[in-house]
Amino acid sequence: MSTLSIKCHYEIPLVLQEVIGLELNAISVANGSVFLGDPISLRCCSDALFSFKNVTSWMPPPPSFLFVSKGDESYAGNLYGIEITKQGKPKYDLRKPETNPFYNFDLSVSGKNFGKVVKIVGIGEVRKEDVVTAGQEEEIECFFPKGTVLPDVISIDKHTLEVIGFLFESGKWLYIFPDRERNFYIEFDMDIPPDELIFRWDFEAMEKQLQILQVFE
């Protein structure tokens, strides 16, 4: 009996807790576009660098964080996540795109007066099961290249990170949504809290079983 294993495990790293109490300063991307709708959103086709600032101006600049969207679709559903790495203190002025050697589009958000970050929430799907697929070749063949010998059992062990939410002291949320490899979008000034967002119409339409998996505050 042949078995195919589908696994993923994404979660918010503990180091991101360092931004609690800081203000978001700018989001820098190599490729992206802003949609001035309701809500305002940013769609990225690259990694994104998030820079923060201290409320007290005399303090040294805090580290920035690189967000990289990961994952793709599969028989087990979307295997989406975001990898986050601490980048250290910036050596250039994020308010001046011409001084940034890696990103050609900077979105300054300090003028929106979000206030300090007071909470970070991670939302995703958790699923662990073995699915017997022998005799169901017509149902699963679309997930495999033509001519592939199909498995008899598909073992699923997934822990996704479909949404990261930042709550600011203004009471507004900023949500980051991964959308396959190196693609994601961001929604600003959201009033919807995470416990309502997981039941939003688009997630319901995709039959996602989202849960709040992490809370930092």
mmCIF file of N, CA and C in Angstrom, residues 79-210:
data_model
loop_
_atom_site.group_PDB
_atom_site.id
_atom_site.type_symbol
_atom_site.label_atom_id
_atom_site.label_comp_id
_atom_site.label_asym_id
_atom_site.label_seq_id
_atom_site.Cartn_x
_atom_site.Cartn_y
_atom_site.Cartn_z
ATOM 1 N N LEU A 79 -2.124 25.069 1.702
ATOM 2 C CA LEU A 79 -1.041 24.903 2.673
ATOM 3 C C LEU A 79 -0.315 26.244 2.781
ATOM 4 N N TYR A 80 -1.038 27.237 3.260
ATOM 5 C CA TYR A 80 -0.516 28.599 3.277
ATOM 6 C C TYR A 80 0.112 28.949 4.622
ATOM 7 N N GLY A 81 1.115 29.811 4.565
ATOM 8 C CA GLY A 81 1.747 30.307 5.776
ATOM 9 C C GLY A 81 2.611 31.503 5.464
ATOM 10 N N ILE A 82 3.153 32.111 6.501
ATOM 11 C CA ILE A 82 4.077 33.231 6.355
ATOM 12 C C ILE A 82 5.284 32.969 7.245
ATOM 13 N N GLU A 83 6.464 33.024 6.657
ATOM 14 C CA GLU A 83 7.695 32.920 7.425
ATOM 15 C C GLU A 83 8.161 34.327 7.781
ATOM 16 N N ILE A 84 8.550 34.520 9.024
ATOM 17 C CA ILE A 84 8.930 35.842 9.519
ATOM 18 C C ILE A 84 10.319 35.763 10.130
ATOM 19 N N THR A 85 11.205 36.642 9.697
ATOM 20 C CA THR A 85 12.558 36.661 10.235
ATOM 21 C C THR A 85 12.929 38.071 10.675
ATOM 22 N N LYS A 86 13.620 38.144 11.782
ATOM 23 C CA LYS A 86 14.101 39.420 12.314
ATOM 24 C C LYS A 86 15.291 39.881 11.498
ATOM 25 N N GLN A 87 15.277 41.141 11.087
ATOM 26 C CA GLN A 87 16.303 41.651 10.187
ATOM 27 C C GLN A 87 17.328 42.560 10.855
ATOM 28 N N GLY A 88 17.157 42.855 12.117
ATOM 29 C CA GLY A 88 18.086 43.766 12.765
ATOM 30 C C GLY A 88 17.711 45.209 12.517
ATOM 31 N N LYS A 89 18.498 46.116 13.034
ATOM 32 C CA LYS A 89 18.193 47.536 12.907
ATOM 33 C C LYS A 89 18.445 48.006 11.477
ATOM 34 N N PRO A 90 17.519 48.754 10.885
ATOM 35 C CA PRO A 90 17.713 49.225 9.509
ATOM 36 C C PRO A 90 18.907 50.159 9.396
ATOM 37 N N LYS A 91 19.626 50.035 8.279
ATOM 38 C CA LYS A 91 20.790 50.878 8.026
ATOM 39 C C LYS A 91 20.467 51.991 7.033
ATOM 40 N N TYR A 92 19.176 52.131 6.705
ATOM 41 C CA TYR A 92 18.759 53.159 5.771
ATOM 42 C C TYR A 92 17.437 53.725 6.245
ATOM 43 N N ASP A 93 17.056 54.839 5.674
ATOM 44 C CA ASP A 93 15.832 55.521 6.072
ATOM 45 C C ASP A 93 14.664 54.963 5.270
ATOM 46 N N LEU A 94 13.761 54.208 5.945
ATOM 47 C CA LEU A 94 12.628 53.588 5.249
ATOM 48 C C LEU A 94 11.641 54.627 4.721
ATOM 49 N N ARG A 95 11.776 55.857 5.179
ATOM 50 C CA ARG A 95 10.876 56.915 4.686
ATOM 51 C C ARG A 95 11.348 57.462 3.349
ATOM 52 N N LYS A 96 12.541 57.053 2.896
ATOM 53 C CA LYS A 96 13.089 57.527 1.631
ATOM 54 C C LYS A 96 13.395 56.320 0.744
ATOM 55 N N PRO A 97 12.482 55.940 -0.153
ATOM 56 C CA PRO A 97 12.679 54.734 -0.966
ATOM 57 C C PRO A 97 13.997 54.698 -1.708
ATOM 58 N N GLU A 98 14.528 55.864 -2.108
ATOM 59 C CA GLU A 98 15.759 55.866 -2.892
ATOM 60 C C GLU A 98 16.962 55.410 -2.063
ATOM 61 N N THR A 99 16.818 55.378 -0.725
ATOM 62 C CA THR A 99 17.923 54.938 0.118
ATOM 63 C C THR A 99 17.816 53.458 0.451
ATOM 64 N N ASN A 100 16.750 52.808 -0.001
ATOM 65 C CA ASN A 100 16.517 51.396 0.293
ATOM 66 C C ASN A 100 16.980 50.566 -0.903
ATOM 67 N N PRO A 101 18.055 49.798 -0.773
ATOM 68 C CA PRO A 101 18.625 49.100 -1.928
ATOM 69 C C PRO A 101 17.879 47.836 -2.341
ATOM 70 N N PHE A 102 16.914 47.395 -1.539
ATOM 71 C CA PHE A 102 16.273 46.107 -1.810
ATOM 72 C C PHE A 102 14.808 46.232 -2.229
ATOM 73 N N TYR A 103 14.128 47.313 -1.848
ATOM 74 C CA TYR A 103 12.706 47.447 -2.107
ATOM 75 C C TYR A 103 12.446 48.782 -2.805
ATOM 76 N N ASN A 104 11.642 48.749 -3.855
ATOM 77 C CA ASN A 104 11.419 49.974 -4.624
ATOM 78 C C ASN A 104 10.054 50.605 -4.368
ATOM 79 N N PHE A 105 9.316 50.079 -3.399
ATOM 80 C CA PHE A 105 8.000 50.635 -3.092
ATOM 81 C C PHE A 105 7.818 50.614 -1.584
ATOM 82 N N ASP A 106 7.716 51.790 -0.979
ATOM 83 C CA ASP A 106 7.520 51.909 0.459
ATOM 84 C C ASP A 106 6.164 52.543 0.731
ATOM 85 N N LEU A 107 5.413 51.942 1.643
ATOM 86 C CA LEU A 107 4.135 52.495 2.054
ATOM 87 C C LEU A 107 4.269 52.953 3.499
ATOM 88 N N SER A 108 4.273 54.262 3.688
ATOM 89 C CA SER A 108 4.375 54.805 5.037
ATOM 90 C C SER A 108 2.998 54.771 5.680
ATOM 91 N N VAL A 109 2.923 54.228 6.885
ATOM 92 C CA VAL A 109 1.622 54.128 7.557
ATOM 93 C C VAL A 109 1.574 54.952 8.833
ATOM 94 N N SER A 110 2.672 55.603 9.177
ATOM 95 C CA SER A 110 2.702 56.355 10.424
ATOM 96 C C SER A 110 1.697 57.503 10.427
ATOM 97 N N GLY A 111 1.428 58.057 9.241
ATOM 98 C CA GLY A 111 0.497 59.173 9.153
ATOM 99 C C GLY A 111 -0.943 58.785 9.445
ATOM 100 N N LYS A 112 -1.249 57.495 9.421
ATOM 101 C CA LYS A 112 -2.617 57.048 9.691
ATOM 102 C C LYS A 112 -2.898 56.969 11.183
ATOM 103 N N ASN A 113 -1.844 57.179 11.988
ATOM 104 C CA ASN A 113 -2.008 57.242 13.440
ATOM 105 C C ASN A 113 -2.691 55.987 13.995
ATOM 106 N N PHE A 114 -2.148 54.841 13.640
ATOM 107 C CA PHE A 114 -2.669 53.595 14.199
ATOM 108 C C PHE A 114 -2.452 53.535 15.707
ATOM 109 N N GLY A 115 -1.338 54.076 16.142
ATOM 110 C CA GLY A 115 -0.961 53.919 17.542
ATOM 111 C C GLY A 115 -0.108 52.682 17.726
ATOM 112 N N LYS A 116 0.124 52.324 18.965
ATOM 113 C CA LYS A 116 0.988 51.191 19.282
ATOM 114 C C LYS A 116 0.303 49.858 18.977
ATOM 115 N N VAL A 117 1.120 48.850 18.664
ATOM 116 C CA VAL A 117 0.620 47.483 18.527
ATOM 117 C C VAL A 117 0.317 46.948 19.926
ATOM 118 N N VAL A 118 -0.894 46.462 20.147
ATOM 119 C CA VAL A 118 -1.263 45.951 21.472
ATOM 120 C C VAL A 118 -1.523 44.446 21.479
ATOM 121 N N LYS A 119 -1.717 43.862 20.279
ATOM 122 C CA LYS A 119 -1.988 42.418 20.222
ATOM 123 C C LYS A 119 -1.639 41.893 18.837
ATOM 124 N N ILE A 120 -1.175 40.647 18.787
ATOM 125 C CA ILE A 120 -0.916 39.957 17.525
ATOM 126 C C ILE A 120 -1.633 38.616 17.574
ATOM 127 N N VAL A 121 -2.342 38.279 16.500
ATOM 128 C CA VAL A 121 -3.134 37.053 16.457
ATOM 129 C C VAL A 121 -2.768 36.238 15.219
ATOM 130 N N GLY A 122 -2.600 34.931 15.389
ATOM 131 C CA GLY A 122 -2.367 34.022 14.269
ATOM 132 C C GLY A 122 -3.575 33.134 14.055
ATOM 133 N N ILE A 123 -4.028 33.060 12.813
ATOM 134 C CA ILE A 123 -5.218 32.279 12.457
ATOM 135 C C ILE A 123 -4.842 31.241 11.405
ATOM 136 N N GLY A 124 -5.328 30.016 11.551
ATOM 137 C CA GLY A 124 -5.000 28.988 10.570
ATOM 138 C C GLY A 124 -5.909 27.782 10.681
ATOM 139 N N GLU A 125 -5.544 26.735 9.944
ATOM 140 C CA GLU A 125 -6.273 25.476 9.958
ATOM 141 C C GLU A 125 -5.374 24.375 10.510
ATOM 142 N N VAL A 126 -5.940 23.497 11.296
ATOM 143 C CA VAL A 126 -5.227 22.334 11.810
ATOM 144 C C VAL A 126 -5.988 21.083 11.379
ATOM 145 N N ARG A 127 -5.278 20.175 10.733
ATOM 146 C CA ARG A 127 -5.915 18.936 10.274
ATOM 147 C C ARG A 127 -4.891 17.809 10.298
ATOM 148 N N LYS A 128 -5.245 16.714 10.915
ATOM 149 C CA LYS A 128 -4.358 15.552 10.980
ATOM 150 C C LYS A 128 -5.201 14.287 10.824
ATOM 151 N N GLU A 129 -5.025 13.608 9.696
ATOM 152 C CA GLU A 129 -5.776 12.384 9.440
ATOM 153 C C GLU A 129 -5.174 11.620 8.270
ATOM 154 N N ASP A 130 -5.497 10.350 8.173
ATOM 155 C CA ASP A 130 -5.119 9.507 7.041
ATOM 156 C C ASP A 130 -6.372 9.240 6.219
ATOM 157 N N VAL A 131 -6.309 9.573 4.930
ATOM 158 C CA VAL A 131 -7.462 9.417 4.039
ATOM 159 C C VAL A 131 -7.186 8.267 3.066
ATOM 160 N N VAL A 132 -8.031 7.259 3.092
ATOM 161 C CA VAL A 132 -7.896 6.137 2.161
ATOM 162 C C VAL A 132 -8.422 6.571 0.801
ATOM 163 N N THR A 133 -7.549 6.575 -0.202
ATOM 164 C CA THR A 133 -7.919 7.068 -1.537
ATOM 165 C C THR A 133 -7.965 5.955 -2.583
ATOM 166 N N ALA A 134 -7.610 4.724 -2.194
ATOM 167 C CA ALA A 134 -7.677 3.601 -3.123
ATOM 168 C C ALA A 134 -9.113 3.439 -3.616
ATOM 169 N N GLY A 135 -9.291 3.352 -4.933
ATOM 170 C CA GLY A 135 -10.619 3.248 -5.524
ATOM 171 C C GLY A 135 -11.261 4.596 -5.807
ATOM 172 N N GLN A 136 -10.569 5.687 -5.467
ATOM 173 C CA GLN A 136 -11.100 7.030 -5.710
ATOM 174 C C GLN A 136 -10.196 7.807 -6.669
ATOM 175 N N GLU A 137 -9.588 7.081 -7.589
ATOM 176 C CA GLU A 137 -8.618 7.680 -8.491
ATOM 177 C C GLU A 137 -9.186 8.862 -9.276
ATOM 178 N N GLU A 138 -10.426 8.774 -9.710
ATOM 179 C CA GLU A 138 -11.021 9.859 -10.499
ATOM 180 C C GLU A 138 -11.175 11.138 -9.684
ATOM 181 N N GLU A 139 -11.306 10.993 -8.386
ATOM 182 C CA GLU A 139 -11.503 12.157 -7.530
ATOM 183 C C GLU A 139 -10.203 12.867 -7.188
ATOM 184 N N ILE A 140 -9.087 12.135 -7.190
ATOM 185 C CA ILE A 140 -7.829 12.736 -6.744
ATOM 186 C C ILE A 140 -6.829 12.978 -7.877
ATOM 187 N N GLU A 141 -7.078 12.439 -9.074
ATOM 188 C CA GLU A 141 -6.077 12.532 -10.138
ATOM 189 C C GLU A 141 -5.794 13.965 -10.577
ATOM 190 N N CYS A 142 -6.749 14.870 -10.356
ATOM 191 C CA CYS A 142 -6.544 16.268 -10.749
ATOM 192 C C CYS A 142 -5.472 16.952 -9.906
ATOM 193 N N PHE A 143 -5.124 16.365 -8.772
ATOM 194 C CA PHE A 143 -4.103 16.953 -7.908
ATOM 195 C C PHE A 143 -2.693 16.464 -8.241
ATOM 196 N N PHE A 144 -2.560 15.593 -9.235
ATOM 197 C CA PHE A 144 -1.268 14.998 -9.558
ATOM 198 C C PHE A 144 -0.955 15.172 -11.040
ATOM 199 N N PRO A 145 0.342 15.202 -11.387
ATOM 200 C CA PRO A 145 0.721 15.261 -12.802
ATOM 201 C C PRO A 145 0.228 14.025 -13.546
ATOM 202 N N LYS A 146 -0.056 14.208 -14.823
ATOM 203 C CA LYS A 146 -0.545 13.098 -15.637
ATOM 204 C C LYS A 146 0.478 11.962 -15.659
ATOM 205 N N GLY A 147 -0.016 10.738 -15.488
ATOM 206 C CA GLY A 147 0.867 9.575 -15.498
ATOM 207 C C GLY A 147 1.413 9.192 -14.141
ATOM 208 N N THR A 148 1.089 9.951 -13.095
ATOM 209 C CA THR A 148 1.570 9.644 -11.747
ATOM 210 C C THR A 148 0.854 8.416 -11.197
ATOM 211 N N VAL A 149 1.620 7.553 -10.526
ATOM 212 C CA VAL A 149 1.011 6.423 -9.828
ATOM 213 C C VAL A 149 0.367 6.963 -8.555
ATOM 214 N N LEU A 150 -0.942 6.850 -8.462
ATOM 215 C CA LEU A 150 -1.674 7.476 -7.368
ATOM 216 C C LEU A 150 -1.550 6.669 -6.084
ATOM 217 N N PRO A 151 -1.494 7.347 -4.941
ATOM 218 C CA PRO A 151 -1.348 6.660 -3.654
ATOM 219 C C PRO A 151 -2.645 6.000 -3.204
ATOM 220 N N ASP A 152 -2.493 5.026 -2.333
ATOM 221 C CA ASP A 152 -3.662 4.369 -1.737
ATOM 222 C C ASP A 152 -4.141 5.115 -0.498
ATOM 223 N N VAL A 153 -3.212 5.801 0.156
ATOM 224 C CA VAL A 153 -3.528 6.555 1.372
ATOM 225 C C VAL A 153 -2.811 7.902 1.301
ATOM 226 N N ILE A 154 -3.516 8.948 1.683
ATOM 227 C CA ILE A 154 -2.890 10.264 1.804
ATOM 228 C C ILE A 154 -2.902 10.655 3.282
ATOM 229 N N SER A 155 -1.715 10.817 3.840
ATOM 230 C CA SER A 155 -1.564 11.201 5.241
ATOM 231 C C SER A 155 -1.446 12.718 5.326
ATOM 232 N N ILE A 156 -2.346 13.340 6.065
ATOM 233 C CA ILE A 156 -2.402 14.803 6.156
ATOM 234 C C ILE A 156 -2.037 15.258 7.561
ATOM 235 N N ASP A 157 -1.098 16.160 7.644
ATOM 236 C CA ASP A 157 -0.700 16.750 8.927
ATOM 237 C C ASP A 157 -0.371 18.215 8.663
ATOM 238 N N LYS A 158 -1.364 19.073 8.787
ATOM 239 C CA LYS A 158 -1.142 20.473 8.433
ATOM 240 C C LYS A 158 -1.519 21.413 9.568
ATOM 241 N N HIS A 159 -0.714 22.460 9.673
ATOM 242 C CA HIS A 159 -0.920 23.541 10.636
ATOM 243 C C HIS A 159 -0.574 24.812 9.884
ATOM 244 N N THR A 160 -1.580 25.476 9.346
ATOM 245 C CA THR A 160 -1.340 26.625 8.477
ATOM 246 C C THR A 160 -1.352 27.936 9.270
ATOM 247 N N LEU A 161 -0.937 28.987 8.600
ATOM 248 C CA LEU A 161 -1.020 30.337 9.150
ATOM 249 C C LEU A 161 -1.644 31.196 8.059
ATOM 250 N N GLU A 162 -2.973 31.185 8.025
ATOM 251 C CA GLU A 162 -3.716 31.825 6.938
ATOM 252 C C GLU A 162 -3.878 33.334 7.130
ATOM 253 N N VAL A 163 -3.770 33.787 8.362
ATOM 254 C CA VAL A 163 -3.951 35.211 8.647
ATOM 255 C C VAL A 163 -3.075 35.591 9.838
ATOM 256 N N ILE A 164 -2.443 36.763 9.747
ATOM 257 C CA ILE A 164 -1.809 37.379 10.913
ATOM 258 C C ILE A 164 -2.502 38.714 11.132
ATOM 259 N N GLY A 165 -2.964 38.950 12.346
ATOM 260 C CA GLY A 165 -3.653 40.193 12.660
ATOM 261 C C GLY A 165 -2.895 41.016 13.688
ATOM 262 N N PHE A 166 -2.777 42.316 13.429
ATOM 263 C CA PHE A 166 -2.179 43.251 14.376
ATOM 264 C C PHE A 166 -3.287 44.178 14.884
ATOM 265 N N LEU A 167 -3.481 44.218 16.181
ATOM 266 C CA LEU A 167 -4.435 45.157 16.770
ATOM 267 C C LEU A 167 -3.660 46.354 17.303
ATOM 268 N N PHE A 168 -4.131 47.561 16.941
ATOM 269 C CA PHE A 168 -3.497 48.794 17.389
ATOM 270 C C PHE A 168 -4.337 49.454 18.475
ATOM 271 N N GLU A 169 -3.718 50.344 19.224
ATOM 272 C CA GLU A 169 -4.435 50.979 20.327
ATOM 273 C C GLU A 169 -5.584 51.856 19.833
ATOM 274 N N SER A 170 -5.619 52.137 18.529
ATOM 275 C CA SER A 170 -6.749 52.853 17.940
ATOM 276 C C SER A 170 -7.999 51.978 17.879
ATOM 277 N N GLY A 171 -7.834 50.667 18.127
ATOM 278 C CA GLY A 171 -8.957 49.736 18.021
ATOM 279 C C GLY A 171 -9.093 49.120 16.647
ATOM 280 N N LYS A 172 -8.240 49.523 15.700
ATOM 281 C CA LYS A 172 -8.271 49.013 14.331
ATOM 282 C C LYS A 172 -7.331 47.820 14.173
ATOM 283 N N TRP A 173 -7.678 46.932 13.224
ATOM 284 C CA TRP A 173 -6.870 45.764 12.917
ATOM 285 C C TRP A 173 -6.203 45.921 11.556
ATOM 286 N N LEU A 174 -5.014 45.365 11.432
ATOM 287 C CA LEU A 174 -4.337 45.190 10.148
ATOM 288 C C LEU A 174 -4.176 43.681 9.957
ATOM 289 N N TYR A 175 -4.667 43.160 8.818
ATOM 290 C CA TYR A 175 -4.620 41.723 8.567
ATOM 291 C C TYR A 175 -3.721 41.413 7.367
ATOM 292 N N ILE A 176 -2.901 40.392 7.529
ATOM 293 C CA ILE A 176 -2.015 39.916 6.458
ATOM 294 C C ILE A 176 -2.488 38.534 6.038
ATOM 295 N N PHE A 177 -2.724 38.348 4.730
ATOM 296 C CA PHE A 177 -3.232 37.089 4.195
ATOM 297 C C PHE A 177 -2.246 36.511 3.178
ATOM 298 N N PRO A 178 -1.617 35.368 3.443
ATOM 299 C CA PRO A 178 -0.765 34.744 2.417
ATOM 300 C C PRO A 178 -1.615 34.214 1.272
ATOM 301 N N ASP A 179 -1.051 34.221 0.070
ATOM 302 C CA ASP A 179 -1.782 33.762 -1.114
ATOM 303 C C ASP A 179 -0.802 33.090 -2.067
ATOM 304 N N ARG A 180 -0.324 31.928 -1.699
ATOM 305 C CA ARG A 180 0.673 31.151 -2.441
ATOM 306 C C ARG A 180 2.074 31.761 -2.268
ATOM 307 N N GLU A 181 3.038 31.135 -2.940
ATOM 308 C CA GLU A 181 4.433 31.529 -2.796
ATOM 309 C C GLU A 181 4.653 32.987 -3.186
ATOM 310 N N ARG A 182 5.210 33.751 -2.239
ATOM 311 C CA ARG A 182 5.634 35.130 -2.450
ATOM 312 C C ARG A 182 4.492 36.049 -2.900
ATOM 313 N N ASN A 183 3.277 35.698 -2.538
ATOM 314 C CA ASN A 183 2.133 36.557 -2.829
ATOM 315 C C ASN A 183 1.264 36.656 -1.580
ATOM 316 N N PHE A 184 0.909 37.862 -1.207
ATOM 317 C CA PHE A 184 -0.051 38.028 -0.126
ATOM 318 C C PHE A 184 -0.671 39.412 -0.221
ATOM 319 N N TYR A 185 -1.701 39.629 0.563
ATOM 320 C CA TYR A 185 -2.299 40.959 0.574
ATOM 321 C C TYR A 185 -2.579 41.375 2.011
ATOM 322 N N ILE A 186 -2.698 42.668 2.189
ATOM 323 C CA ILE A 186 -2.845 43.261 3.512
ATOM 324 C C ILE A 186 -4.069 44.165 3.499
ATOM 325 N N GLU A 187 -4.902 44.059 4.522
ATOM 326 C CA GLU A 187 -6.060 44.933 4.667
ATOM 327 C C GLU A 187 -5.855 45.825 5.881
ATOM 328 N N PHE A 188 -6.078 47.132 5.696
ATOM 329 C CA PHE A 188 -5.847 48.125 6.733
ATOM 330 C C PHE A 188 -7.161 48.621 7.336
ATOM 331 N N ASP A 189 -7.048 49.165 8.555
ATOM 332 C CA ASP A 189 -8.183 49.854 9.194
ATOM 333 C C ASP A 189 -9.423 48.976 9.307
ATOM 334 N N MET A 190 -9.233 47.733 9.682
ATOM 335 C CA MET A 190 -10.352 46.810 9.777
ATOM 336 C C MET A 190 -11.001 46.864 11.163
ATOM 337 N N ASP A 191 -12.330 46.851 11.187
ATOM 338 C CA ASP A 191 -13.074 46.838 12.451
ATOM 339 C C ASP A 191 -13.428 45.417 12.887
ATOM 340 N N ILE A 192 -13.303 44.455 11.976
ATOM 341 C CA ILE A 192 -13.731 43.086 12.268
ATOM 342 C C ILE A 192 -12.695 42.391 13.154
ATOM 343 N N PRO A 193 -13.075 41.918 14.350
ATOM 344 C CA PRO A 193 -12.129 41.197 15.211
ATOM 345 C C PRO A 193 -11.888 39.783 14.676
ATOM 346 N N PRO A 194 -10.815 39.129 15.107
ATOM 347 C CA PRO A 194 -10.475 37.797 14.587
ATOM 348 C C PRO A 194 -11.572 36.747 14.762
ATOM 349 N N ASP A 195 -12.294 36.781 15.892
ATOM 350 C CA ASP A 195 -13.320 35.759 16.114
ATOM 351 C C ASP A 195 -14.502 35.901 15.159
ATOM 352 N N GLU A 196 -14.624 37.052 14.491
ATOM 353 C CA GLU A 196 -15.634 37.232 13.445
ATOM 354 C C GLU A 196 -15.023 37.032 12.062
ATOM 355 N N LEU A 197 -13.753 37.423 11.917
ATOM 356 C CA LEU A 197 -13.091 37.301 10.626
ATOM 357 C C LEU A 197 -13.054 35.852 10.144
ATOM 358 N N ILE A 198 -12.878 34.903 11.053
ATOM 359 C CA ILE A 198 -12.762 33.497 10.642
ATOM 360 C C ILE A 198 -14.049 32.977 10.002
ATOM 361 N N PHE A 199 -15.140 33.701 10.163
ATOM 362 C CA PHE A 199 -16.410 33.296 9.554
ATOM 363 C C PHE A 199 -16.811 34.231 8.404
ATOM 364 N N ARG A 200 -15.858 35.029 7.909
ATOM 365 C CA ARG A 200 -16.172 35.960 6.832
ATOM 366 C C ARG A 200 -16.610 35.188 5.584
ATOM 367 N N TRP A 201 -17.378 35.835 4.727
ATOM 368 C CA TRP A 201 -18.027 35.161 3.602
ATOM 369 C C TRP A 201 -17.036 34.446 2.690
ATOM 370 N N ASP A 202 -15.862 35.054 2.439
ATOM 371 C CA ASP A 202 -14.928 34.426 1.509
ATOM 372 C C ASP A 202 -14.312 33.160 2.093
ATOM 373 N N PHE A 203 -14.071 33.149 3.404
ATOM 374 C CA PHE A 203 -13.576 31.934 4.040
ATOM 375 C C PHE A 203 -14.667 30.864 4.076
ATOM 376 N N GLU A 204 -15.896 31.295 4.319
ATOM 377 C CA GLU A 204 -17.021 30.361 4.315
ATOM 378 C C GLU A 204 -17.207 29.746 2.929
ATOM 379 N N ALA A 205 -17.061 30.559 1.873
ATOM 380 C CA ALA A 205 -17.226 30.075 0.501
ATOM 381 C C ALA A 205 -16.164 29.035 0.150
ATOM 382 N N MET A 206 -14.960 29.185 0.702
ATOM 383 C CA MET A 206 -13.880 28.240 0.445
ATOM 384 C C MET A 206 -13.893 27.068 1.419
ATOM 385 N N GLU A 207 -14.911 27.053 2.288
ATOM 386 C CA GLU A 207 -15.091 25.980 3.272
ATOM 387 C C GLU A 207 -13.862 25.812 4.170
ATOM 388 N N LYS A 208 -13.257 26.918 4.514
ATOM 389 C CA LYS A 208 -12.115 26.878 5.420
ATOM 390 C C LYS A 208 -12.585 26.707 6.860
ATOM 391 N N GLN A 209 -11.859 25.915 7.609
ATOM 392 C CA GLN A 209 -12.145 25.696 9.025
ATOM 393 C C GLN A 209 -11.074 26.415 9.838
ATOM 394 N N LEU A 210 -11.177 27.723 9.897
ATOM 395 C CA LEU A 210 -10.144 28.521 10.542
ATOM 396 C C LEU A 210 -10.335 28.595 12.049
#
